[in-house]
mmCIF file of C-alpha atoms in Angstrom:
data_model
loop_
_atom_site.group_PDB
_atom_site.id
_atom_site.type_symbol
_atom_site.label_atom_id
_atom_site.label_comp_id
_atom_site.label_asym_id
_atom_site.label_seq_id
_atom_site.Cartn_x
_atom_site.Cartn_y
_atom_site.Cartn_z
ATOM 1 C CA UNK A 200 92.588 68.251 28.064
ATOM 2 C CA UNK A 201 93.081 71.832 28.891
ATOM 3 C CA UNK A 202 89.733 71.996 30.511
ATOM 4 C CA UNK A 203 90.528 69.090 32.854
ATOM 5 C CA UNK A 204 93.817 70.870 33.841
ATOM 6 C CA UNK A 205 91.916 74.311 34.273
ATOM 7 C CA UNK A 206 89.457 72.351 36.546
ATOM 8 C CA UNK A 207 92.374 70.667 38.380
ATOM 9 C CA UNK A 208 93.861 73.991 39.224
ATOM 10 C CA UNK A 209 90.946 75.523 40.291
ATOM 11 C CA UNK A 210 90.371 72.493 42.624
ATOM 12 C CA UNK A 211 93.582 72.702 44.122
ATOM 13 C CA UNK A 212 93.525 76.524 44.423
ATOM 14 C CA UNK A 213 90.199 76.068 46.140
ATOM 15 C CA UNK A 214 91.419 73.447 48.311
ATOM 16 C CA UNK A 215 94.667 75.398 49.323
ATOM 17 C CA UNK A 216 92.733 78.572 50.170
ATOM 18 C CA UNK A 217 90.265 76.322 52.428
ATOM 19 C CA UNK A 218 93.502 74.910 53.945
ATOM 20 C CA UNK A 219 94.860 78.309 54.467
ATOM 21 C CA UNK A 220 91.722 79.570 55.807
ATOM 22 C CA UNK A 221 91.464 76.567 58.285
ATOM 23 C CA UNK A 222 95.028 76.539 59.326
ATOM 24 C CA UNK A 223 95.717 80.524 59.635
ATOM 25 C CA UNK A 224 95.641 82.161 62.939
ATOM 26 C CA UNK A 225 96.565 85.593 64.105
ATOM 27 C CA UNK A 226 97.825 86.238 67.622
ATOM 28 C CA UNK A 227 97.718 89.677 69.033
ATOM 29 C CA UNK A 228 100.684 91.483 70.438
ATOM 30 C CA UNK A 229 99.554 91.053 74.111
ATOM 31 C CA UNK A 230 98.704 87.372 73.619
ATOM 32 C CA UNK A 231 100.809 84.004 73.250
ATOM 33 C CA UNK A 232 99.397 80.924 71.352
ATOM 34 C CA UNK A 233 99.879 77.323 72.984
ATOM 35 C CA UNK A 234 99.656 74.655 70.527
ATOM 36 C CA UNK A 235 98.264 71.189 71.344
ATOM 37 C CA UNK A 236 99.018 68.501 68.607
ATOM 38 C CA UNK A 237 96.661 65.405 69.193
ATOM 39 C CA UNK A 238 96.250 66.642 72.798
ATOM 40 C CA UNK A 239 100.045 66.804 73.439
ATOM 41 C CA UNK A 240 101.702 70.281 74.343
ATOM 42 C CA UNK A 241 103.912 71.542 71.899
ATOM 43 C CA UNK A 242 107.085 72.995 73.389
ATOM 44 C CA UNK A 243 107.066 76.138 71.113
ATOM 45 C CA UNK A 244 104.806 79.180 72.145
ATOM 46 C CA UNK A 245 103.334 81.126 69.205
ATOM 47 C CA UNK A 246 104.546 84.676 69.275
ATOM 48 C CA UNK A 247 102.306 87.783 68.262
ATOM 49 C CA UNK A 248 101.629 87.788 64.451
ATOM 50 C CA UNK A 249 100.427 85.551 61.638
ATOM 51 C CA UNK A 250 100.759 81.746 62.420
ATOM 52 C CA UNK A 251 99.807 78.255 60.986
ATOM 53 C CA UNK A 252 98.390 75.243 62.492
ATOM 54 C CA UNK A 253 97.603 71.967 60.982
ATOM 55 C CA UNK A 254 93.803 71.767 60.701
ATOM 56 C CA UNK A 255 92.083 69.036 62.464
ATOM 57 C CA UNK A 256 95.371 67.877 64.248
ATOM 58 C CA UNK A 257 96.643 71.124 66.224
ATOM 59 C CA UNK A 258 94.572 73.135 68.583
ATOM 60 C CA UNK A 259 95.793 76.783 69.439
ATOM 61 C CA UNK A 260 94.766 78.349 72.786
ATOM 62 C CA UNK A 261 95.307 82.058 73.359
ATOM 63 C CA UNK A 262 96.546 83.216 76.451
ATOM 64 C CA UNK A 263 96.339 86.814 77.463
ATOM 65 C CA UNK A 264 99.717 88.349 78.766
ATOM 66 C CA UNK A 265 98.251 91.707 79.955
ATOM 67 C CA UNK A 266 97.991 92.544 83.832
ATOM 68 C CA UNK A 267 94.454 91.635 84.936
ATOM 69 C CA UNK A 268 92.775 93.494 87.504
ATOM 70 C CA UNK A 269 90.539 91.426 89.687
ATOM 71 C CA UNK A 270 88.486 92.914 92.521
ATOM 72 C CA UNK A 271 88.113 90.527 95.517
ATOM 73 C CA UNK A 272 84.507 90.485 97.222
ATOM 74 C CA UNK A 273 84.164 91.881 100.554
ATOM 75 C CA UNK A 274 85.228 89.221 103.188
ATOM 76 C CA UNK A 275 83.664 89.297 106.787
ATOM 77 C CA UNK A 276 86.007 88.053 109.498
ATOM 78 C CA UNK A 277 86.771 88.717 113.129
ATOM 79 C CA UNK A 278 89.972 90.375 113.995
ATOM 80 C CA UNK A 279 92.622 89.196 116.589
ATOM 81 C CA UNK A 280 91.177 91.981 118.896
ATOM 82 C CA UNK A 281 87.320 90.625 118.537
ATOM 83 C CA UNK A 282 85.930 93.129 116.104
ATOM 84 C CA UNK A 283 83.603 92.319 113.317
ATOM 85 C CA UNK A 284 84.976 94.072 109.968
ATOM 86 C CA UNK A 285 84.314 93.620 106.255
ATOM 87 C CA UNK A 286 87.335 93.941 103.980
ATOM 88 C CA UNK A 287 87.337 94.490 100.216
ATOM 89 C CA UNK A 288 90.727 94.088 98.105
ATOM 90 C CA UNK A 289 91.906 94.197 94.741
ATOM 91 C CA UNK A 290 94.641 91.822 92.968
ATOM 92 C CA UNK A 291 96.844 92.623 90.001
ATOM 93 C CA UNK A 292 98.470 89.668 88.478
ATOM 94 C CA UNK A 293 99.779 88.626 84.929
ATOM 95 C CA UNK A 294 100.664 85.378 83.198
ATOM 96 C CA UNK A 295 104.399 84.844 82.919
ATOM 97 C CA UNK A 296 104.408 81.034 81.505
ATOM 98 C CA UNK A 297 101.303 80.577 79.084
ATOM 99 C CA UNK A 298 102.149 76.786 78.839
ATOM 100 C CA UNK A 299 101.965 76.343 82.766
ATOM 101 C CA UNK A 300 98.793 78.633 83.102
ATOM 102 C CA UNK A 301 96.894 76.444 80.520
ATOM 103 C CA UNK A 302 98.016 73.012 81.573
ATOM 104 C CA UNK A 303 98.652 73.175 85.419
ATOM 105 C CA UNK A 304 95.340 74.752 86.312
ATOM 106 C CA UNK A 305 91.846 74.549 84.832
ATOM 107 C CA UNK A 306 90.952 78.107 85.170
ATOM 108 C CA UNK A 307 93.746 80.422 86.523
ATOM 109 C CA UNK A 308 91.488 83.425 86.853
ATOM 110 C CA UNK A 309 89.109 81.575 89.123
ATOM 111 C CA UNK A 310 92.012 79.888 90.986
ATOM 112 C CA UNK A 311 93.478 83.341 91.567
ATOM 113 C CA UNK A 312 90.198 84.604 92.778
ATOM 114 C CA UNK A 313 89.479 81.849 95.262
ATOM 115 C CA UNK A 314 93.144 81.954 96.673
ATOM 116 C CA UNK A 315 92.735 85.804 96.919
ATOM 117 C CA UNK A 316 89.592 85.378 99.183
ATOM 118 C CA UNK A 317 90.938 82.579 101.397
ATOM 119 C CA UNK A 318 94.209 84.855 101.903
ATOM 120 C CA UNK A 319 92.232 87.766 102.630
ATOM 121 C CA UNK A 320 90.053 86.124 105.371
ATOM 122 C CA UNK A 321 93.320 84.807 107.076
ATOM 123 C CA UNK A 322 94.802 88.190 106.930
ATOM 124 C CA UNK A 323 91.647 89.526 108.830
ATOM 125 C CA UNK A 324 92.044 86.877 111.689
ATOM 126 C CA UNK A 325 95.596 87.346 112.058
ATOM 127 C CA UNK A 326 95.543 91.221 112.311
ATOM 128 C CA UNK A 327 94.008 93.948 114.569
ATOM 129 C CA UNK A 328 91.845 96.523 113.806
ATOM 130 C CA UNK A 329 94.395 99.295 113.908
ATOM 131 C CA UNK A 330 96.664 97.475 111.592
ATOM 132 C CA UNK A 331 93.594 97.169 109.197
ATOM 133 C CA UNK A 332 93.101 101.060 109.336
ATOM 134 C CA UNK A 333 96.758 102.362 109.535
ATOM 135 C CA UNK A 334 99.233 99.735 108.618
ATOM 136 C CA UNK A 335 98.014 98.545 105.180
ATOM 137 C CA UNK A 336 101.256 98.472 103.538
ATOM 138 C CA UNK A 337 102.658 95.688 105.595
ATOM 139 C CA UNK A 338 99.052 93.884 105.318
ATOM 140 C CA UNK A 339 99.389 94.223 101.613
ATOM 141 C CA UNK A 340 102.780 92.663 101.328
ATOM 142 C CA UNK A 341 101.883 89.736 103.478
ATOM 143 C CA UNK A 342 98.676 89.125 101.299
ATOM 144 C CA UNK A 343 100.818 89.425 98.255
ATOM 145 C CA UNK A 344 103.116 86.767 99.393
ATOM 146 C CA UNK A 345 100.234 84.473 100.507
ATOM 147 C CA UNK A 346 98.778 84.440 97.247
ATOM 148 C CA UNK A 347 101.931 84.382 95.137
ATOM 149 C CA UNK A 348 103.297 81.374 96.619
ATOM 150 C CA UNK A 349 100.812 78.795 94.981
ATOM 151 C CA UNK A 350 100.243 81.114 91.954
ATOM 152 C CA UNK A 351 103.924 80.879 90.711
ATOM 153 C CA UNK A 352 103.273 77.059 90.078
ATOM 154 C CA UNK A 353 100.505 78.085 87.720
ATOM 155 C CA UNK A 354 102.558 80.290 85.726
ATOM 156 C CA UNK A 355 101.097 83.269 87.027
ATOM 157 C CA UNK A 356 102.731 86.104 88.938
ATOM 158 C CA UNK A 357 100.968 88.646 91.520
ATOM 159 C CA UNK A 358 102.026 92.081 90.588
ATOM 160 C CA UNK A 359 100.363 93.876 93.602
ATOM 161 C CA UNK A 360 97.362 93.404 96.269
ATOM 162 C CA UNK A 361 95.892 96.421 97.783
ATOM 163 C CA UNK A 362 93.256 96.529 100.645
ATOM 164 C CA UNK A 363 90.568 98.688 99.124
ATOM 165 C CA UNK A 364 87.883 99.108 101.986
ATOM 166 C CA UNK A 365 87.572 98.216 105.635
ATOM 167 C CA UNK A 366 83.803 98.433 106.776
ATOM 168 C CA UNK A 367 83.162 98.818 110.390
ATOM 169 C CA UNK A 368 79.802 98.254 112.492
ATOM 170 C CA UNK A 369 78.101 101.575 113.246
ATOM 171 C CA UNK A 370 78.619 100.918 116.856
ATOM 172 C CA UNK A 371 82.319 100.851 116.478
ATOM 173 C CA UNK A 372 82.268 103.816 114.246
ATOM 174 C CA UNK A 373 80.551 105.655 117.042
ATOM 175 C CA UNK A 374 83.046 104.567 119.517
ATOM 176 C CA UNK A 375 86.188 105.628 117.414
ATOM 177 C CA UNK A 376 84.460 109.010 116.980
ATOM 178 C CA UNK A 377 84.149 109.412 120.678
ATOM 179 C CA UNK A 378 87.592 108.200 121.270
ATOM 180 C CA UNK A 379 89.031 110.735 118.589
ATOM 181 C CA UNK A 380 86.764 113.567 119.841
ATOM 182 C CA UNK A 381 88.104 113.077 123.551
ATOM 183 C CA UNK A 382 91.585 112.661 122.213
ATOM 184 C CA UNK A 383 91.457 116.002 120.434
ATOM 185 C CA UNK A 384 89.887 117.671 123.545
ATOM 186 C CA UNK A 385 92.820 116.225 125.648
ATOM 187 C CA UNK A 386 95.026 117.835 123.373
ATOM 188 C CA UNK A 387 93.271 121.065 123.163
ATOM 189 C CA UNK A 388 93.295 121.568 127.106
ATOM 190 C CA UNK A 389 96.902 120.543 127.300
ATOM 191 C CA UNK A 390 97.879 123.069 124.601
ATOM 192 C CA UNK A 391 95.578 125.803 126.408
ATOM 193 C CA UNK A 392 97.243 125.004 129.844
ATOM 194 C CA UNK A 393 100.825 125.293 128.344
ATOM 195 C CA UNK A 394 100.119 128.622 126.895
ATOM 196 C CA UNK A 395 98.568 129.946 130.021
ATOM 197 C CA UNK A 396 101.789 128.549 131.958
ATOM 198 C CA UNK A 397 103.735 130.695 129.397
ATOM 199 C CA UNK A 398 101.799 133.585 129.375
ATOM 200 C CA UNK A 399 101.987 133.803 133.226
ATOM 201 C CA UNK A 400 105.653 133.340 133.222
ATOM 202 C CA UNK A 401 105.807 136.372 130.803
ATOM 203 C CA UNK A 402 103.407 138.275 132.742
ATOM 204 C CA UNK A 403 105.406 137.756 135.899
ATOM 205 C CA UNK A 404 108.713 139.010 134.175
ATOM 206 C CA UNK A 405 106.803 142.049 133.102
ATOM 207 C CA UNK A 406 105.335 142.736 136.498
ATOM 208 C CA UNK A 407 108.769 142.424 137.810
ATOM 209 C CA UNK A 408 110.160 145.049 135.282
ATOM 210 C CA UNK A 409 107.330 147.515 135.849
ATOM 211 C CA UNK A 410 107.746 147.242 139.726
ATOM 212 C CA UNK A 411 111.259 148.755 139.152
ATOM 213 C CA UNK A 412 110.115 151.421 136.927
ATOM 214 C CA UNK A 413 106.571 152.931 137.811
ATOM 215 C CA UNK A 414 106.674 155.193 134.807
ATOM 216 C CA UNK A 415 106.389 151.907 132.826
ATOM 217 C CA UNK A 416 103.036 151.080 134.069
ATOM 218 C CA UNK A 417 101.650 154.565 133.035
ATOM 219 C CA UNK A 418 103.254 154.202 129.575
ATOM 220 C CA UNK A 419 101.519 150.840 129.376
ATOM 221 C CA UNK A 420 98.301 152.372 130.439
ATOM 222 C CA UNK A 421 98.538 154.946 127.785
ATOM 223 C CA UNK A 422 99.364 152.374 124.993
ATOM 224 C CA UNK A 423 95.913 150.546 126.168
ATOM 225 C CA UNK A 424 93.898 153.580 125.894
ATOM 226 C CA UNK A 425 95.404 154.517 122.394
ATOM 227 C CA UNK A 426 94.611 150.742 121.109
ATOM 228 C CA UNK A 427 91.034 151.092 122.742
ATOM 229 C CA UNK A 428 90.586 154.371 121.121
ATOM 230 C CA UNK A 429 91.561 153.375 117.448
ATOM 231 C CA UNK A 430 88.664 150.976 117.270
ATOM 232 C CA UNK A 431 86.414 154.246 116.688
ATOM 233 C CA UNK A 432 84.155 153.269 119.873
ATOM 234 C CA UNK A 433 81.483 155.957 121.308
ATOM 235 C CA UNK A 434 82.581 154.902 124.750
ATOM 236 C CA UNK A 435 86.164 155.140 126.395
ATOM 237 C CA UNK A 436 86.620 153.426 129.585
ATOM 238 C CA UNK A 437 89.544 154.775 131.568
ATOM 239 C CA UNK A 438 90.872 152.482 134.227
ATOM 240 C CA UNK A 439 91.805 154.175 137.701
ATOM 241 C CA UNK A 440 95.413 154.801 138.123
ATOM 242 C CA UNK A 441 96.934 152.236 140.513
ATOM 243 C CA UNK A 442 99.377 154.927 141.777
ATOM 244 C CA UNK A 443 96.595 157.219 142.936
ATOM 245 C CA UNK A 444 95.053 154.531 144.824
ATOM 246 C CA UNK A 445 98.436 153.845 146.740
ATOM 247 C CA UNK A 446 98.763 157.441 147.453
ATOM 248 C CA UNK A 447 95.254 157.788 148.881
ATOM 249 C CA UNK A 448 96.337 154.695 151.054
ATOM 250 C CA UNK A 449 99.261 156.371 152.217
ATOM 251 C CA UNK A 450 97.607 159.582 152.919
ATOM 252 C CA UNK A 451 94.573 158.286 154.647
ATOM 253 C CA UNK A 452 94.770 158.867 158.549
ATOM 254 C CA UNK A 453 95.290 156.033 161.117
ATOM 255 C CA UNK A 454 91.989 154.972 162.529
ATOM 256 C CA UNK A 455 90.908 156.587 165.684
ATOM 257 C CA UNK A 456 91.052 154.902 168.950
ATOM 258 C CA UNK A 457 87.968 153.838 170.869
ATOM 259 C CA UNK A 458 85.868 156.228 172.351
ATOM 260 C CA UNK A 459 86.282 154.940 175.909
ATOM 261 C CA UNK A 460 89.960 155.141 175.504
ATOM 262 C CA UNK A 461 89.828 158.781 174.328
ATOM 263 C CA UNK A 462 87.301 160.234 176.910
ATOM 264 C CA UNK A 463 88.754 161.246 180.335
ATOM 265 C CA UNK A 464 87.572 159.428 183.306
ATOM 266 C CA UNK A 465 84.923 161.420 185.335
ATOM 267 C CA UNK A 466 84.884 159.299 188.256
ATOM 268 C CA UNK A 467 86.758 160.603 191.326
ATOM 269 C CA UNK A 468 89.848 159.084 192.202
ATOM 270 C CA UNK A 469 89.958 157.271 195.569
ATOM 271 C CA UNK A 470 92.792 156.975 197.767
ATOM 272 C CA UNK A 471 93.591 153.145 198.428
ATOM 273 C CA UNK A 472 95.229 154.331 201.838
ATOM 274 C CA UNK A 473 93.562 157.228 203.410
ATOM 275 C CA UNK A 474 95.323 158.305 206.453
ATOM 276 C CA UNK A 475 97.640 155.457 206.244
ATOM 277 C CA UNK A 476 101.098 154.921 206.888
ATOM 278 C CA UNK A 477 102.222 156.958 203.781
ATOM 279 C CA UNK A 478 100.316 160.127 204.722
ATOM 280 C CA UNK A 479 101.915 159.983 208.365
ATOM 281 C CA UNK A 480 105.271 159.838 206.917
ATOM 282 C CA UNK A 481 104.439 162.931 204.894
#
């Protein structure tokens, strides 16, 4: 009798252990458990920790609640200004409703990936090249709205979408490089011309001040000589004083008259009226 009871107890313990091993499930902190009982969804979602199900009747499916980083393969398209580009992007999303993510869509990851590729091609066709290169924040927001609208019904929330890279043809890259170089050269010339204009105005003001005080020009000349001599040059070039040139110009004699005007006339002077009325009157 005792042996039978011991055998029955061992059998019950073994069956209980087998049942617990078959029914025990562990849900991690970043996961949620969705239970199907005979193919029907149970309303309660199992939280993290230890949980039990009915073996052979219930089926537990774990859903990851972490933010998923999904790269979008490069999509080629033609922009609104007829430029062929290839755009890469990355999508950040997470599951907010585990039951809907399991029931409403077969594979929510694949569905989000396909929707991201379709939306990216649509954004390329609606945008211009300058927007893809410089106005990415607005395009990211538009792309996020396009993906998030159908994803909400799947129990998925799009956290963020970023355009990662924009690849251009080599001909377009060279054209843009020439355009940027020409623009920089134009700005450099404008800045140089503006500097020349300002310098000419200042030089004109300085010349006006020096014209009122001739000694200022000599002082400026001496300052220039000191600046040149400070460089330890073996040859020192002294400019010719401008005032000395002006003095020599004032002291120079007037040019002589032509030789014909200075030489006295040697030809005899003929009387136009010899013995005429004038001589008789005399």
